[in-house]
Coordinates of C-alpha atoms in Angstrom, one line a residue:
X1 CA -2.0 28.3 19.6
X2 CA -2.7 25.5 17.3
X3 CA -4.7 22.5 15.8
X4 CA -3.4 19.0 15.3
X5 CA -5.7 17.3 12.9
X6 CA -4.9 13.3 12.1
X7 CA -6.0 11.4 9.6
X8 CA -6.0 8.1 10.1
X9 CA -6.4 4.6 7.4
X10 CA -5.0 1.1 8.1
X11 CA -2.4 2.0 5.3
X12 CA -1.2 5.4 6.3
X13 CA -1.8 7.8 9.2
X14 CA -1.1 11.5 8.3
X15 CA -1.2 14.4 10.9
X16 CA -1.0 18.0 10.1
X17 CA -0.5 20.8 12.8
X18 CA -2.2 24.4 11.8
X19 CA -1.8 27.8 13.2
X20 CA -3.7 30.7 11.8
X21 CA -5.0 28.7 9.3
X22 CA -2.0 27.7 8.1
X23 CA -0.2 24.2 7.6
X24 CA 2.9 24.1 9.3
X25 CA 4.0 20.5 10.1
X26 CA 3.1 17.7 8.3
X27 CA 3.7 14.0 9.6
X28 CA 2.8 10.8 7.2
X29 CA 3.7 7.1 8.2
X30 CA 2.5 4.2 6.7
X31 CA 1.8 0.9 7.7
X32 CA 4.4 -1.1 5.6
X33 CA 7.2 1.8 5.4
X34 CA 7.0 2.3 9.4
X35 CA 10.3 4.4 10.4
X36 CA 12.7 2.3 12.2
X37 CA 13.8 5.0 14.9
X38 CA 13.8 3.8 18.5
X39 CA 13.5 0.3 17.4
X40 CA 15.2 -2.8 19.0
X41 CA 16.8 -5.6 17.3
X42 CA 19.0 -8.0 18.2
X43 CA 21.7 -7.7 16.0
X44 CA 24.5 -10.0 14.4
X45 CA 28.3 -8.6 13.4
X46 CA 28.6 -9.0 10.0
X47 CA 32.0 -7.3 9.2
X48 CA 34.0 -5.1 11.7
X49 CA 35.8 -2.1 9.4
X50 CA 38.6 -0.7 11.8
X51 CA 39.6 1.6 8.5
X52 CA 36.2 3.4 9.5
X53 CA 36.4 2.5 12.7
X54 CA 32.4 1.4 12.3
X55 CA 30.7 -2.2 11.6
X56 CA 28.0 -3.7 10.2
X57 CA 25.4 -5.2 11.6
X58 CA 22.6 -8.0 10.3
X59 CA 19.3 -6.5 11.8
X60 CA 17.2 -8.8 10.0
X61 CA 16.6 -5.5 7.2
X62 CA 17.1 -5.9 3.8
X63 CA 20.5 -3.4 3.7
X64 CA 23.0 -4.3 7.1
X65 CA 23.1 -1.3 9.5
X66 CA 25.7 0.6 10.3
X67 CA 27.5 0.8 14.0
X68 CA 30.0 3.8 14.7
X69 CA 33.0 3.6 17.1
X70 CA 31.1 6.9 19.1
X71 CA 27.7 4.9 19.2
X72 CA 29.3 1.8 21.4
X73 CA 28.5 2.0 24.5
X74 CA 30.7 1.4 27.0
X75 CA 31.3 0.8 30.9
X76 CA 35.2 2.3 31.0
X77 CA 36.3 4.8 29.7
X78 CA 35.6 6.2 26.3
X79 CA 36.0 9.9 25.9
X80 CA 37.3 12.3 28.5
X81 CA 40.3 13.3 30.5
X82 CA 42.7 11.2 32.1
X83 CA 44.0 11.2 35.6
X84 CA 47.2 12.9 33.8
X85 CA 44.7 15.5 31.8
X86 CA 45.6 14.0 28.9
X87 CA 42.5 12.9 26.5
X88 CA 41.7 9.1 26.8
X89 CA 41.5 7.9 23.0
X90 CA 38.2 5.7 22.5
X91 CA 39.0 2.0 22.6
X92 CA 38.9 0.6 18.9
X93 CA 36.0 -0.7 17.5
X94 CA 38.1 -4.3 16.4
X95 CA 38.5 -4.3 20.3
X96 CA 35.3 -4.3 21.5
X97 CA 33.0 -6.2 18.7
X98 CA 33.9 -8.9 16.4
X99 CA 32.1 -11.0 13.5
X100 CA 29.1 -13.3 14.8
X101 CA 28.8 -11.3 18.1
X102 CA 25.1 -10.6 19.1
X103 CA 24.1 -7.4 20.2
X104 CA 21.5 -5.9 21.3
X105 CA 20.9 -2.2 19.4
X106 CA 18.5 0.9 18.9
X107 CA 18.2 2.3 15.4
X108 CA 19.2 6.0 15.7
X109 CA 18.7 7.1 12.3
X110 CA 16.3 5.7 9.6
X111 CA 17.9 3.6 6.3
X112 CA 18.0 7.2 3.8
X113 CA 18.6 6.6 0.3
X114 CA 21.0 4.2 -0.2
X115 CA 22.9 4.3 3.1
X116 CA 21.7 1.8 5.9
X117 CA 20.4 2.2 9.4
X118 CA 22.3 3.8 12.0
X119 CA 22.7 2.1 15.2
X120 CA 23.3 2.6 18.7
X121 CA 24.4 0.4 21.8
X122 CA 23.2 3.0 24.1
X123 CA 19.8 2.0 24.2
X124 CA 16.9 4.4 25.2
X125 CA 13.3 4.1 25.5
X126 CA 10.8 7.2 25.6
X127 CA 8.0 7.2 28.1
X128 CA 5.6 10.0 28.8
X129 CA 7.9 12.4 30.7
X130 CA 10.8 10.6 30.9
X131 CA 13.6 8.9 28.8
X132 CA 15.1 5.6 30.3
X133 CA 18.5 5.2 29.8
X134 CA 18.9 1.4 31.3
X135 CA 22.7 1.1 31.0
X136 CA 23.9 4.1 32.6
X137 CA 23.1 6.0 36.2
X138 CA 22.9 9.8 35.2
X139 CA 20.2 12.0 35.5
X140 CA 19.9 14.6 33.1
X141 CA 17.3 17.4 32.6
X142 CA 16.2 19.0 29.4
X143 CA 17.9 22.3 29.6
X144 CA 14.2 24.2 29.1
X145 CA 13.0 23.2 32.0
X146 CA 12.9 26.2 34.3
X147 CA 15.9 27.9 36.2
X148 CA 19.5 26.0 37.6
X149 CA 17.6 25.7 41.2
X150 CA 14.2 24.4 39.5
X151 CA 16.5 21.3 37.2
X152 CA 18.2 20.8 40.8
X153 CA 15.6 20.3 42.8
X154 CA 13.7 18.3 40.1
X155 CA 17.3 15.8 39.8
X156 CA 16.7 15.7 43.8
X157 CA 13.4 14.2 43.4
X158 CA 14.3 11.9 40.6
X159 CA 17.4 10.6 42.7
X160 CA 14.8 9.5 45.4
X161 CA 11.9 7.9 42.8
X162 CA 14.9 6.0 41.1
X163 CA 16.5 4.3 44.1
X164 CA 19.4 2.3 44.4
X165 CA 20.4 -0.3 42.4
X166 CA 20.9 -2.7 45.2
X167 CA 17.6 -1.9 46.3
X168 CA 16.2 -2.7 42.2
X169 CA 16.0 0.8 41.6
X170 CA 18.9 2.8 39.1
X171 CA 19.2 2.8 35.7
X172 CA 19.8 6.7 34.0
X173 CA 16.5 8.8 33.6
X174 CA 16.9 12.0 31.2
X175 CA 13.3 14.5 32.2
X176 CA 11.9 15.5 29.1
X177 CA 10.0 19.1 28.9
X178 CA 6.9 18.2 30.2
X179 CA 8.3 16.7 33.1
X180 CA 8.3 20.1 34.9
X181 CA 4.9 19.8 36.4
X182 CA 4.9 16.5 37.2
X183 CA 3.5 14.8 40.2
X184 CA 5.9 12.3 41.8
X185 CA 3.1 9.8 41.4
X186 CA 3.2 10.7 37.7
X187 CA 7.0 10.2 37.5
X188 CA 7.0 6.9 39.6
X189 CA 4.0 5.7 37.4
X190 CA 6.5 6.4 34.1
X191 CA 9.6 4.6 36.1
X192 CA 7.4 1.4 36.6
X193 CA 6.2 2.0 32.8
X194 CA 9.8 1.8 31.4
X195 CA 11.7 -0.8 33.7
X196 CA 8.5 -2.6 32.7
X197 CA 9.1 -2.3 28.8
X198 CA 13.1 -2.4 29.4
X199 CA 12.1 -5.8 31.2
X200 CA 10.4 -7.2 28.4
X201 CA 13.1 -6.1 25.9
X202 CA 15.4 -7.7 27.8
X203 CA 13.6 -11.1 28.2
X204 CA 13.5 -11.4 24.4
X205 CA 16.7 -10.5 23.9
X206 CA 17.7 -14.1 25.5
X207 CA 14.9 -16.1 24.0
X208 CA 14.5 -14.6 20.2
X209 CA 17.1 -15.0 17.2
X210 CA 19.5 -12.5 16.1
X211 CA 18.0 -10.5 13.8
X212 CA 14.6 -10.5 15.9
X213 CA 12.6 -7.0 16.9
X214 CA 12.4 -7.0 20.6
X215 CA 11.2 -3.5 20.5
X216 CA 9.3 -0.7 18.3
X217 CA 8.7 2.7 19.4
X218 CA 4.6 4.5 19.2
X219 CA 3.1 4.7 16.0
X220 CA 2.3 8.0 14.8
X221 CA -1.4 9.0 16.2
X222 CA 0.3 8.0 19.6
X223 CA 3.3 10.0 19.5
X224 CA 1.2 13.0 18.6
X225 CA 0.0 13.0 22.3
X226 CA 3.6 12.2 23.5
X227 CA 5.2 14.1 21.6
X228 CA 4.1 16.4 19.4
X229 CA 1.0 17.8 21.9
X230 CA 1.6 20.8 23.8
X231 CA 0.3 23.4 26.3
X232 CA 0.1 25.5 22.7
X233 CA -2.2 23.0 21.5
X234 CA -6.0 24.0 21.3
X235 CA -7.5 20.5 20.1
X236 CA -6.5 17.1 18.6
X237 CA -8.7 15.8 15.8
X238 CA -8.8 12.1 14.5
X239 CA -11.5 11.4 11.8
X240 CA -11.6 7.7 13.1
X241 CA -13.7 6.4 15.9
X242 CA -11.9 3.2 16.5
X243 CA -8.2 5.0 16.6
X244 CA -10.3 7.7 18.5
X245 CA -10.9 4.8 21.2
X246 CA -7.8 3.4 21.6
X247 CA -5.9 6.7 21.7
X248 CA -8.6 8.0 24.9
X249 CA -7.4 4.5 26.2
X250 CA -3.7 5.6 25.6
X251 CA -3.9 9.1 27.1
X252 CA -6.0 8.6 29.7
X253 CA -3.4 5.9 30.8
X254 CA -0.1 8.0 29.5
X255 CA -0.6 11.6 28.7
X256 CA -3.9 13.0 30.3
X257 CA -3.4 16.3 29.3
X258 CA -3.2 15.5 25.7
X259 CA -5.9 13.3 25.8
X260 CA -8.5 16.1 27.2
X261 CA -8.0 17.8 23.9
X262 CA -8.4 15.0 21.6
X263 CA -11.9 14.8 19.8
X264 CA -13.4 12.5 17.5
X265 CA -14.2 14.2 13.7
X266 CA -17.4 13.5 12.3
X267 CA -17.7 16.0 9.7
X268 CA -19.0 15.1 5.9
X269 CA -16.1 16.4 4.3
X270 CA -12.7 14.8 5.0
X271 CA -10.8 16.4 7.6
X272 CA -7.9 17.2 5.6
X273 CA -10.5 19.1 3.6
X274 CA -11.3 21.7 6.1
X275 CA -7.5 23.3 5.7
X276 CA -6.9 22.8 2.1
X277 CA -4.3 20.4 3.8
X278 CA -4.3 18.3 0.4
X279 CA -3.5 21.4 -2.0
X280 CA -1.2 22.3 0.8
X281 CA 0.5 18.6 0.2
X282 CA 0.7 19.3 -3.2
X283 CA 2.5 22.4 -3.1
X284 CA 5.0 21.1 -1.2
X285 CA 6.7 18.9 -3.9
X286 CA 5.9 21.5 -6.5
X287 CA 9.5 23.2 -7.5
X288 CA 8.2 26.8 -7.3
X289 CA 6.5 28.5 -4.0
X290 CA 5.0 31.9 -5.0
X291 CA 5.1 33.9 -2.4
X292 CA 2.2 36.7 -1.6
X293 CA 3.9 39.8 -2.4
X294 CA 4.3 38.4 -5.7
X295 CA 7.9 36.9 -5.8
X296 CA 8.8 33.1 -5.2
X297 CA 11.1 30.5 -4.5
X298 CA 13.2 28.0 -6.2
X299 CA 13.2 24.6 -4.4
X300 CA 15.9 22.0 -5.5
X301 CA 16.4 18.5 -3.6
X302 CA 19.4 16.8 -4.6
X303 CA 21.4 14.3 -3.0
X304 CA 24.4 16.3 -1.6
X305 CA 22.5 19.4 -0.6
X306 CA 19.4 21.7 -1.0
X307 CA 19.0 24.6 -2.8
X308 CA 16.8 27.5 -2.1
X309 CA 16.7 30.3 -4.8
X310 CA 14.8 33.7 -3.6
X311 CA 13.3 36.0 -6.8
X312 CA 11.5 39.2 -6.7
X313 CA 9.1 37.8 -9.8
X314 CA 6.4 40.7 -10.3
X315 CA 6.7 42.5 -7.1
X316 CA 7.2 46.1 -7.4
X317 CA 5.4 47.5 -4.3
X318 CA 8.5 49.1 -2.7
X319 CA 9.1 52.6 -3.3
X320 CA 12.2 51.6 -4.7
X321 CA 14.3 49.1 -5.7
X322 CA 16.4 48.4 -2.6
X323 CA 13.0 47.9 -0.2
X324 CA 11.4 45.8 -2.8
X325 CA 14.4 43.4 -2.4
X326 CA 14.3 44.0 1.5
X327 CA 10.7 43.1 1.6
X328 CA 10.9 40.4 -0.8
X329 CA 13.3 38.7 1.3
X330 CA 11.7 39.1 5.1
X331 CA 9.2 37.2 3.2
X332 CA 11.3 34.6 2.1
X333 CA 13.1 34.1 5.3
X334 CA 9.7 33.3 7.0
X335 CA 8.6 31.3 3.8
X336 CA 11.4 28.9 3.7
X337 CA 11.5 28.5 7.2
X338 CA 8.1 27.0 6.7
X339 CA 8.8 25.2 3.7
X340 CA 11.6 23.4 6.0
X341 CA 9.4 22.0 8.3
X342 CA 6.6 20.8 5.6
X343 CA 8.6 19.0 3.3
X344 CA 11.1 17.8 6.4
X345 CA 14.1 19.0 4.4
X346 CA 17.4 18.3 6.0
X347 CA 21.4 18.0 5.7
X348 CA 22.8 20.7 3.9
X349 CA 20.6 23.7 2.5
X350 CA 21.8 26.8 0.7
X351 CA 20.1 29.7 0.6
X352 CA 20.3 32.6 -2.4
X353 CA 18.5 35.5 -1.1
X354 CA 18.4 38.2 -3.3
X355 CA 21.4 40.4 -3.0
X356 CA 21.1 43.4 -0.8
X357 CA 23.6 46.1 -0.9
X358 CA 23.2 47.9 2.4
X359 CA 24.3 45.9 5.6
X360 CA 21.4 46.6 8.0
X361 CA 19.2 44.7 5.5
X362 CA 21.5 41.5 5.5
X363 CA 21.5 41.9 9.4
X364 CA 17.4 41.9 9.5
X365 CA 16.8 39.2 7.1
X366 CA 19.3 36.5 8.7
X367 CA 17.7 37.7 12.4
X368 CA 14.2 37.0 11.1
X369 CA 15.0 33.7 9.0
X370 CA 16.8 32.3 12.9
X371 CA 14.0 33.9 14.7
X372 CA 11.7 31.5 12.1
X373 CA 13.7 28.8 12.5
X374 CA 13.8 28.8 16.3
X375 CA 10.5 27.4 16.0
X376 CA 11.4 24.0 14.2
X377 CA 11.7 21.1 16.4
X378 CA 14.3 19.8 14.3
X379 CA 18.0 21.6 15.2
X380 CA 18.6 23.7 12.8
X381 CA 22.4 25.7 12.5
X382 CA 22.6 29.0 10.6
X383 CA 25.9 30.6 9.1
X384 CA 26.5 34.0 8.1
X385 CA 26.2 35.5 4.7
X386 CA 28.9 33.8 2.7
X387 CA 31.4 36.2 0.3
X388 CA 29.0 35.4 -2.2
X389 CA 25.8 36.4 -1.0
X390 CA 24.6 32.9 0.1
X391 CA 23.2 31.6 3.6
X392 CA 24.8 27.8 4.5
X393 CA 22.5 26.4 7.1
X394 CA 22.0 22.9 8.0
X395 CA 18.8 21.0 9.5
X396 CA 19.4 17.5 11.2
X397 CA 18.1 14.6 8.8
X398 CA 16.0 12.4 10.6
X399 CA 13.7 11.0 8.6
X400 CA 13.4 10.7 4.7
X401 CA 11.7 14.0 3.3
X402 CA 8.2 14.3 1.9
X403 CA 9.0 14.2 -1.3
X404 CA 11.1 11.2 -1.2
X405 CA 8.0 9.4 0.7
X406 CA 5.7 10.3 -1.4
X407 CA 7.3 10.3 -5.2
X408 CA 10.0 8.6 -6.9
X409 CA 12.4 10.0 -9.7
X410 CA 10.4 10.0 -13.1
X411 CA 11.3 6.7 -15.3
X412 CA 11.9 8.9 -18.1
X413 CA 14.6 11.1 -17.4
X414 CA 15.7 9.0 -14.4
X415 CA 16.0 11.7 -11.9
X416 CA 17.8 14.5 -14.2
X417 CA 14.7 16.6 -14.1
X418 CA 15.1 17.1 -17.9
X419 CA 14.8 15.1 -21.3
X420 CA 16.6 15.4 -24.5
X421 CA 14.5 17.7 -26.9
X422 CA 12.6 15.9 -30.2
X423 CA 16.0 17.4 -32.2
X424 CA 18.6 16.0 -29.8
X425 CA 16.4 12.8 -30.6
X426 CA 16.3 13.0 -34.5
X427 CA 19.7 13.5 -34.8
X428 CA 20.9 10.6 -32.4
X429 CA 18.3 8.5 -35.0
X430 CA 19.9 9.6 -38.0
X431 CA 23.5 8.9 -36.9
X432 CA 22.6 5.5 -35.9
X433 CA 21.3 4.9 -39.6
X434 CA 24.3 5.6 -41.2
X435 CA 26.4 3.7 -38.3
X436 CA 24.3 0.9 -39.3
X437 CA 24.0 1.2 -42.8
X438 CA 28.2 0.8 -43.1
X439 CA 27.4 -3.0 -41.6
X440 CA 24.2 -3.9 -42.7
X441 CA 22.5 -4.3 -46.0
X442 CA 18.6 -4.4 -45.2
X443 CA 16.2 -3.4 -47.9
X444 CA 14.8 -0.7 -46.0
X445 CA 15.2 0.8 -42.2
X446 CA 12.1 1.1 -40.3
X447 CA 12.3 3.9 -37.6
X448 CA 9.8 3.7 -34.2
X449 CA 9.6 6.8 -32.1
X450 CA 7.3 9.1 -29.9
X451 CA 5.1 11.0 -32.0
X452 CA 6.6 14.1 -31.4
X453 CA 9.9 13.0 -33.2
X454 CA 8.4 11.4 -35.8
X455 CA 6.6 14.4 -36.1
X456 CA 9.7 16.1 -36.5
X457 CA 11.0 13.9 -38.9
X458 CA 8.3 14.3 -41.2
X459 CA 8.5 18.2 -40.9
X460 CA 11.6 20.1 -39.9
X461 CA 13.9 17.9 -40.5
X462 CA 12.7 16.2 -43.7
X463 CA 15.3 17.4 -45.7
X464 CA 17.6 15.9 -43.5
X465 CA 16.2 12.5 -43.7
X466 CA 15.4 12.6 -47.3
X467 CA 18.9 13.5 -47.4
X468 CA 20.4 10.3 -45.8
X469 CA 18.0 7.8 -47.4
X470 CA 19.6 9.1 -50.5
X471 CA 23.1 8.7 -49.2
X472 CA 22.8 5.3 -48.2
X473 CA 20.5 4.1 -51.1
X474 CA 18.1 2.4 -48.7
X475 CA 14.2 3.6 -48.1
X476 CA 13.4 4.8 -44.2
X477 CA 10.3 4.5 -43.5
X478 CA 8.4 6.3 -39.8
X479 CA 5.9 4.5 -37.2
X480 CA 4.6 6.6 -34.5
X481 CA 5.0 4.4 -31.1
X482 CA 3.1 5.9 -27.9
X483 CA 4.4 3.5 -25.9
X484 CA 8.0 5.0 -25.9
X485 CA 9.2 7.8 -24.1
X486 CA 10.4 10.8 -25.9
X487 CA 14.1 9.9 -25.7
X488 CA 13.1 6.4 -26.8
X489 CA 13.7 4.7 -30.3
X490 CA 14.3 1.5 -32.3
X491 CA 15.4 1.2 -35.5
X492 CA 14.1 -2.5 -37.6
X493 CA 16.0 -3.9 -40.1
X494 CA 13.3 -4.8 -42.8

């Protein structure tokens, strides 16, 4: 069982889910960086790339979006077998699109880094229970929904609620999970809702400029009672009485269930307060995570990959050596499956757990990190221990990470995670004397630098500078500047 607590401001709305106490999830969006998944533009061809097989498309965003071959949607046929068995190769993309062309698409995956949107022609929009599917005439069920005969007889009842085409019914329908229970009423009343909303889309698509949004999916403190509420969840939280109206209005109209559990906070402190959820935010950018038994991790984003490093630090409970790594790591595994989810981490992660020696161990830690991970939302795919020791694992990328919302690479070392030391500094200051000195003839060179070379300067290496002002016959005089960074300098000509 758990808690989902929201806090909501007209800049940002942040929702945190708890169980035992414990932060497990946490969702952020704000206001002007809304993501742009489940959106609908209509969009303009800009270039068509049959190299890649992929085009991009004006969406009215400030970088074009990106259309793949696989993402066109199509009425023939695309992928598949043949009357002859043989594999029907997808129709090229310089077939079926070309520069200027309007389309109408659905943003797939969010603009990350500095790659663009990905978009679909396959559009989709999410209801309550049900995902509409306007193009195509399949039925699908979520495959966690009950037994074969319980799907079958669910796709029976859909098949009559959707209707014929000819009779204004059809379109494809895919029943999400908490379709399972549904009334027919309930299911009829989410059909109206989406041909409704596919309507509209639709209407504006004919009437609004390319590059125009005919579509945006729920904001965040809705989706957490489409999406993220379950029959796991105790009670939903909102510190705001205003969003606490309008999302009663929402449920009540969309999601009862969800809405029963949603109360208004009204406490003194701030609800994020109650948790610790801010430390808890805090935490989760840090590089280290200390783990109770006394070890930690080693947590480092870069742009190819992730890397998780696992160290028994000062844990020595074990009887011996061999259990203390054992222990160390069922820790871990449950640690960094956690970790995941909070700071959204995705694409490639590696794992170093600390190396074990006997075989069962290796067995019982990668069983315990998958039984961890089988409770992310996000797909998650584990490997094997590699020849080297290391766990490959992947977890899909959906939206940009926490830390990349929330914190940008440090103007001083631009990203590298490290600066040149005050020695690395002097010296690059002293060669760049005597480079100058052999063109310039100044009576004197005036150095400006952090403190802490200058400081140097003045003290260990001295000599060194008392040195070169000899060699060059020219004075150098030191100025302290705490405006500049410590890999900053300027030399002055006097």
């Amino acid at each position: 069982m758990h808690d989902i607590l929201i806090n909501w401001s007209p800049q940002e709305t942040r929702v945190a889910i708890i169980e035992n106490g414990a932060v497990q999830e946490l969702h952020l969006e704000r206001t002007l960086e809304r993501g742009l998944v489940g959106n609908v533009y209509l969009g303009k061809v800009a270039r068509v790339l049959p190299g890649m097989q992929s085009a991009f498309i004006d969406i009215g965003l400030e970088r074009a979006a990106f259309l793949h071959v696989a993402d066109l949607h199509t009425s023939g046929p695309h992928h598949g077998k043949g009357d002859n068995g043989n594999n029907v190769p997808p129709v090229p993309i310089e077939k079926q699109v070309f520069e200027g062309q309007t389309l109408t698409v659905q943003v797939i995956k969010d603009p990350i880094g500095t790659k663009g949107a990905r978009l679909s022609t396959q559009i989709s929009v999410a209801g309550r229970m049900l995902v509409f599917l306007p193009q195509d005439n399949h039925i699908g069920i979520s495959q966690k929904i009950g037994s074969p005969e319980a799907r079958e007889q669910l796709r029976t009842r859909m098949q009559a609620l959707v209707g014929k085409p000819e009779e204004g019914g059809g379109g494809g329908f895919i029943l999400r999970t908490n379709a399972e229970e549904a009334s027919d009423s309930e299911l009829g009343d989410d059909i109206a809702y989406l041909r409704k909303t596919w309507g509209l889309i639709r209407q504006r698509a004919v009437t609004q400029p390319a590059g125009s949004l005919l579509h945006q999916d729920l904001g965040l403190a809705e989706r957490v009672l489409r999406d993220l509420a379950t029959e796991q969840t105790q009670a939903i939280r909102i510190d705001s009485q205003q969003q606490f109206d309008l999302l009663k209005a929402f449920g009540t109209a969309y999601t009862p269930a969800s809405s029963a559990k949603l109360e208004h906070y009204r406490g003194e402190r701030p609800i994020f307060d109650l948790f610790g959820i801010e430390e808890e935010i805090a935490r989760a950018l840090a590089r280290r995570v200390d783990l109770k038994s006394g070890g930690y991790l080693i947590i480092d984003q870069t742009e190819a990959l992730t890397t998780i490093d696992v160290n028994t630090g000062g844990f020595v409970g074990a009887r011996n050596f061999d259990d203390t790594i054992f222990k160390t790591n069922l820790e871990a595994a449950l640690a960094i499956a956690r970790q995941l989810r909070l700071r959204n981490l995705g694409g490639i992660i590696i794992v170093d757990f600390i190396d074990m020696v006997r075989e069962e161990h290796q067995h019982a830690v990668l069983s315990e990190f998958r039984k961890q991970l089988a409770r992310d939302r996000t797909k998650t795919t584990v490997s094997g221990f590699t020849q080297l020791g290391l766990v490959e694992m992947t977890r899909k990328r959906t939206r940009e990470s926490l830390a990349h919302m929330l914190c940008q690479p440090c103007s001083t070392c631009a990203g590298r995670g490290q600066v040149k030391t005050a020695r690395s500094v002097c010296y690059d200051i002293l060669r760049e004397i005597l480079r100058e000195a052999r063109q310039f003839d100044p009576k004197e060179f005036r150095v400006l630098a952090s403190a802490s070379v200058v400081e140097m300067l003045l003290d260990e290496e001295s000599q060194h500078l008392a040195d070169l002002s000899a060699f060059i016959k020219k004075p150098i005089s030191l100025s302290a500047e705490p405006a500049l960074n410590p890999e900053q300098y300027d030399i002055v000509l006097m």
